[in-house]
Amino acid sequence: MNKPDFVPSSLYPAKTKRTLTLSFIAVLGFYLISSITTESFIINFFLKIGNITELVGRFFPPDWSYITVIYPKLFETIHMAVIATTVAVIISIPFSLLAANNITTNKWLYNVMRFILNIIRTIPDIVLAVVFVALFGIGAFSGIIALIVFAIGILVKLMSEIIEAIDMSPSEAIKASGGNTIQTIWYAVVPQILPQFISFSLYVFEINIRASVVLGLVGAGGIGQLINQRINFLDYQAVSTTVLVIFAVVVVIDWISGKLREGLV
């Protein structure tokens, strides 16, 4: 049998191997330093596995009779996500245009808009919920406002980047033929970004469903309040029922949203 004319001695050249080795050593070093500083090691998880299994055992079997109590708060959570997503989508349309440098030629306005959006994205949703609960009191309204602000930060970031990547030739053609700014946006920008905008809106709706559950833990309405209440009463079987119902709803919403996005993009 004839031997091949060339047999590579290594998959990677020597320089690449050195870079990978040094990178691995650096990552390992940072991990060890961080573990020592925080006194947190992966081995602790396995040492406490007995406590974990004992706690998990308290959640089973689920208390299925509790489902009748879950439904009202579950629908409240979905309603919160629908309202917050709808309002955030409407507000995000002009904000996305102002945050795109190829649409907003005024650099001062563009930089101010970017600065405000960076601040919004920096604040976690649960912190927003705490602030709005303090302002408006415990209930769904505080959660909806928190979700709106949170969703605007995500949507505007995603959509402004899509707008900045569009083909500007149609816009230039409309402007050259005497079209104003509104006409340029409607006929040149919107057709290029509409499928992505709808897809991102559905994605944000999914995020709001999950986030609204967490916000309820701080009194911002929804099914999270129910979970927090049951945990305080050590009613773990009711908690497990609630979690399983949420999981089923999220899976269904993810599937429907995924199918809709496949048809749009």
mmCIF file of N, CA, C and O in Angstrom, residues 119-166:
data_model
loop_
_atom_site.group_PDB
_atom_site.id
_atom_site.type_symbol
_atom_site.label_atom_id
_atom_site.label_comp_id
_atom_site.label_asym_id
_atom_site.label_seq_id
_atom_site.Cartn_x
_atom_site.Cartn_y
_atom_site.Cartn_z
ATOM 1 N N ILE A 119 -28.126 52.783 30.134
ATOM 2 C CA ILE A 119 -28.520 52.826 31.549
ATOM 3 C C ILE A 119 -29.669 51.857 31.808
ATOM 4 O O ILE A 119 -29.668 51.107 32.790
ATOM 5 N N ILE A 120 -30.666 51.868 30.905
ATOM 6 C CA ILE A 120 -31.836 50.980 31.070
ATOM 7 C C ILE A 120 -31.403 49.520 31.074
ATOM 8 O O ILE A 120 -31.865 48.723 31.891
ATOM 9 N N ARG A 121 -30.512 49.152 30.139
ATOM 10 C CA ARG A 121 -30.075 47.750 30.054
ATOM 11 C C ARG A 121 -29.189 47.339 31.216
ATOM 12 O O ARG A 121 -29.067 46.154 31.516
ATOM 13 N N THR A 122 -28.577 48.318 31.874
ATOM 14 C CA THR A 122 -27.694 48.013 33.000
ATOM 15 C C THR A 122 -28.490 47.586 34.230
ATOM 16 O O THR A 122 -28.030 46.776 35.035
ATOM 17 N N ILE A 123 -29.712 48.110 34.373
ATOM 18 C CA ILE A 123 -30.518 47.836 35.572
ATOM 19 C C ILE A 123 -31.244 46.499 35.407
ATOM 20 O O ILE A 123 -32.036 46.336 34.470
ATOM 21 N N PRO A 124 -31.013 45.526 36.279
ATOM 22 C CA PRO A 124 -31.717 44.234 36.178
ATOM 23 C C PRO A 124 -33.223 44.395 36.352
ATOM 24 O O PRO A 124 -33.685 45.325 37.022
ATOM 25 N N ASP A 125 -33.978 43.474 35.747
ATOM 26 C CA ASP A 125 -35.434 43.568 35.807
ATOM 27 C C ASP A 125 -35.974 43.493 37.227
ATOM 28 O O ASP A 125 -36.949 44.172 37.565
ATOM 29 N N ILE A 126 -35.331 42.696 38.069
ATOM 30 C CA ILE A 126 -35.842 42.558 39.441
ATOM 31 C C ILE A 126 -35.614 43.838 40.242
ATOM 32 O O ILE A 126 -36.411 44.194 41.115
ATOM 33 N N VAL A 127 -34.533 44.575 39.925
ATOM 34 C CA VAL A 127 -34.296 45.864 40.584
ATOM 35 C C VAL A 127 -35.345 46.875 40.130
ATOM 36 O O VAL A 127 -35.860 47.663 40.941
ATOM 37 N N LEU A 128 -35.677 46.852 38.846
ATOM 38 C CA LEU A 128 -36.748 47.716 38.345
ATOM 39 C C LEU A 128 -38.058 47.419 39.069
ATOM 40 O O LEU A 128 -38.802 48.338 39.433
ATOM 41 N N ALA A 129 -38.333 46.125 39.272
ATOM 42 C CA ALA A 129 -39.564 45.736 39.958
ATOM 43 C C ALA A 129 -39.583 46.269 41.392
ATOM 44 O O ALA A 129 -40.611 46.772 41.854
ATOM 45 N N VAL A 130 -38.462 46.157 42.093
ATOM 46 C CA VAL A 130 -38.378 46.659 43.474
ATOM 47 C C VAL A 130 -38.649 48.161 43.511
ATOM 48 O O VAL A 130 -39.389 48.658 44.377
ATOM 49 N N VAL A 131 -38.061 48.886 42.561
ATOM 50 C CA VAL A 131 -38.251 50.346 42.507
ATOM 51 C C VAL A 131 -39.715 50.693 42.250
ATOM 52 O O VAL A 131 -40.307 51.540 42.941
ATOM 53 N N PHE A 132 -40.334 50.021 41.267
ATOM 54 C CA PHE A 132 -41.712 50.349 40.920
ATOM 55 C C PHE A 132 -42.714 49.859 41.972
ATOM 56 O O PHE A 132 -43.780 50.462 42.134
ATOM 57 N N VAL A 133 -42.382 48.796 42.681
ATOM 58 C CA VAL A 133 -43.232 48.368 43.805
ATOM 59 C C VAL A 133 -43.207 49.427 44.895
ATOM 60 O O VAL A 133 -44.234 49.735 45.517
ATOM 61 N N ALA A 134 -42.024 50.007 45.115
ATOM 62 C CA ALA A 134 -41.915 51.079 46.105
ATOM 63 C C ALA A 134 -42.694 52.325 45.679
ATOM 64 O O ALA A 134 -43.263 53.039 46.509
ATOM 65 N N LEU A 135 -42.753 52.575 44.357
ATOM 66 C CA LEU A 135 -43.441 53.759 43.844
ATOM 67 C C LEU A 135 -44.952 53.570 43.751
ATOM 68 O O LEU A 135 -45.734 54.457 44.120
ATOM 69 N N PHE A 136 -45.365 52.402 43.226
ATOM 70 C CA PHE A 136 -46.788 52.192 42.910
ATOM 71 C C PHE A 136 -47.470 51.166 43.815
ATOM 72 O O PHE A 136 -48.683 50.966 43.701
ATOM 73 N N GLY A 137 -46.715 50.507 44.668
ATOM 74 C CA GLY A 137 -47.297 49.521 45.565
ATOM 75 C C GLY A 137 -47.266 48.114 44.985
ATOM 76 O O GLY A 137 -46.960 47.909 43.801
ATOM 77 N N ILE A 138 -47.592 47.132 45.823
ATOM 78 C CA ILE A 138 -47.590 45.732 45.418
ATOM 79 C C ILE A 138 -48.730 45.476 44.437
ATOM 80 O O ILE A 138 -49.849 45.950 44.632
ATOM 81 N N GLY A 139 -48.431 44.707 43.376
ATOM 82 C CA GLY A 139 -49.477 44.369 42.407
ATOM 83 C C GLY A 139 -48.951 44.264 40.999
ATOM 84 O O GLY A 139 -47.764 44.521 40.724
ATOM 85 N N ALA A 140 -49.850 43.907 40.102
ATOM 86 C CA ALA A 140 -49.471 43.659 38.710
ATOM 87 C C ALA A 140 -48.997 44.918 37.994
ATOM 88 O O ALA A 140 -48.136 44.848 37.107
ATOM 89 N N PHE A 141 -49.548 46.091 38.351
ATOM 90 C CA PHE A 141 -49.178 47.324 37.647
ATOM 91 C C PHE A 141 -47.691 47.601 37.759
ATOM 92 O O PHE A 141 -47.039 47.977 36.772
ATOM 93 N N SER A 142 -47.138 47.418 38.943
ATOM 94 C CA SER A 142 -45.695 47.639 39.137
ATOM 95 C C SER A 142 -44.877 46.679 38.274
ATOM 96 O O SER A 142 -43.865 47.070 37.675
ATOM 97 N N GLY A 143 -45.339 45.434 38.195
ATOM 98 C CA GLY A 143 -44.642 44.450 37.362
ATOM 99 C C GLY A 143 -44.714 44.793 35.883
ATOM 100 O O GLY A 143 -43.724 44.632 35.153
ATOM 101 N N ILE A 144 -45.861 45.288 35.445
ATOM 102 C CA ILE A 144 -46.028 45.647 34.032
ATOM 103 C C ILE A 144 -45.080 46.784 33.664
ATOM 104 O O ILE A 144 -44.418 46.747 32.621
ATOM 105 N N ILE A 145 -45.002 47.814 34.499
ATOM 106 C CA ILE A 145 -44.108 48.944 34.223
ATOM 107 C C ILE A 145 -42.656 48.472 34.167
ATOM 108 O O ILE A 145 -41.882 48.873 33.283
ATOM 109 N N ALA A 146 -42.282 47.604 35.105
ATOM 110 C CA ALA A 146 -40.906 47.075 35.120
ATOM 111 C C ALA A 146 -40.614 46.282 33.854
ATOM 112 O O ALA A 146 -39.538 46.406 33.256
ATOM 113 N N LEU A 147 -41.573 45.471 33.419
ATOM 114 C CA LEU A 147 -41.395 44.674 32.203
ATOM 115 C C LEU A 147 -41.318 45.557 30.960
ATOM 116 O O LEU A 147 -40.568 45.266 30.025
ATOM 117 N N ILE A 148 -42.096 46.636 30.933
ATOM 118 C CA ILE A 148 -42.055 47.552 29.785
ATOM 119 C C ILE A 148 -40.660 48.160 29.647
ATOM 120 O O ILE A 148 -40.069 48.162 28.558
ATOM 121 N N VAL A 149 -40.134 48.677 30.739
ATOM 122 C CA VAL A 149 -38.798 49.301 30.706
ATOM 123 C C VAL A 149 -37.741 48.266 30.324
ATOM 124 O O VAL A 149 -36.864 48.532 29.490
ATOM 125 N N PHE A 150 -37.839 47.097 30.914
ATOM 126 C CA PHE A 150 -36.890 46.013 30.638
ATOM 127 C C PHE A 150 -36.948 45.598 29.172
ATOM 128 O O PHE A 150 -35.915 45.436 28.511
ATOM 129 N N ALA A 151 -38.163 45.446 28.631
ATOM 130 C CA ALA A 151 -38.337 45.010 27.237
ATOM 131 C C ALA A 151 -37.866 46.078 26.254
ATOM 132 O O ALA A 151 -37.318 45.755 25.196
ATOM 133 N N ILE A 152 -38.085 47.342 26.574
ATOM 134 C CA ILE A 152 -37.628 48.428 25.696
ATOM 135 C C ILE A 152 -36.115 48.373 25.523
ATOM 136 O O ILE A 152 -35.592 48.526 24.411
ATOM 137 N N GLY A 153 -35.399 48.143 26.614
ATOM 138 C CA GLY A 153 -33.942 48.056 26.537
ATOM 139 C C GLY A 153 -33.475 46.960 25.597
ATOM 140 O O GLY A 153 -32.528 47.151 24.816
ATOM 141 N N ILE A 154 -34.140 45.801 25.644
ATOM 142 C CA ILE A 154 -33.759 44.681 24.774
ATOM 143 C C ILE A 154 -34.143 44.955 23.325
ATOM 144 O O ILE A 154 -33.326 44.811 22.404
ATOM 145 N N LEU A 155 -35.402 45.353 23.111
ATOM 146 C CA LEU A 155 -35.908 45.541 21.746
ATOM 147 C C LEU A 155 -35.149 46.625 20.990
ATOM 148 O O LEU A 155 -34.782 46.442 19.822
ATOM 149 N N VAL A 156 -34.929 47.759 21.637
ATOM 150 C CA VAL A 156 -34.256 48.867 20.962
ATOM 151 C C VAL A 156 -32.823 48.492 20.603
ATOM 152 O O VAL A 156 -32.343 48.827 19.510
ATOM 153 N N LYS A 157 -32.156 47.784 21.489
ATOM 154 C CA LYS A 157 -30.785 47.341 21.200
ATOM 155 C C LYS A 157 -30.759 46.432 19.969
ATOM 156 O O LYS A 157 -29.956 46.632 19.044
ATOM 157 N N LEU A 158 -31.631 45.436 19.936
ATOM 158 C CA LEU A 158 -31.665 44.487 18.820
ATOM 159 C C LEU A 158 -32.069 45.170 17.513
ATOM 160 O O LEU A 158 -31.443 44.964 16.469
ATOM 161 N N MET A 159 -33.114 46.003 17.576
ATOM 162 C CA MET A 159 -33.638 46.591 16.353
ATOM 163 C C MET A 159 -32.741 47.693 15.802
ATOM 164 O O MET A 159 -32.629 47.850 14.583
ATOM 165 N N SER A 160 -32.095 48.457 16.671
ATOM 166 C CA SER A 160 -31.209 49.515 16.171
ATOM 167 C C SER A 160 -30.036 48.918 15.407
ATOM 168 O O SER A 160 -29.591 49.475 14.396
ATOM 169 N N GLU A 161 -29.556 47.751 15.864
ATOM 170 C CA GLU A 161 -28.461 47.090 15.154
ATOM 171 C C GLU A 161 -28.926 46.536 13.806
ATOM 172 O O GLU A 161 -28.178 46.561 12.820
ATOM 173 N N ILE A 162 -30.171 46.044 13.746
ATOM 174 C CA ILE A 162 -30.726 45.581 12.467
ATOM 175 C C ILE A 162 -30.881 46.751 11.494
ATOM 176 O O ILE A 162 -30.559 46.646 10.303
ATOM 177 N N ILE A 163 -31.370 47.877 12.006
ATOM 178 C CA ILE A 163 -31.560 49.058 11.157
ATOM 179 C C ILE A 163 -30.220 49.554 10.608
ATOM 180 O O ILE A 163 -30.126 49.955 9.441
ATOM 181 N N GLU A 164 -29.201 49.530 11.436
ATOM 182 C CA GLU A 164 -27.879 50.000 10.997
ATOM 183 C C GLU A 164 -27.281 49.101 9.918
ATOM 184 O O GLU A 164 -26.372 49.529 9.194
ATOM 185 N N ALA A 165 -27.779 47.882 9.799
ATOM 186 C CA ALA A 165 -27.235 46.939 8.813
ATOM 187 C C ALA A 165 -28.041 46.878 7.522
ATOM 188 O O ALA A 165 -27.710 46.099 6.626
ATOM 189 N N ILE A 166 -29.097 47.688 7.382
ATOM 190 C CA ILE A 166 -29.946 47.600 6.192
ATOM 191 C C ILE A 166 -29.251 48.236 4.985
ATOM 192 O O ILE A 166 -28.297 49.005 5.126
#
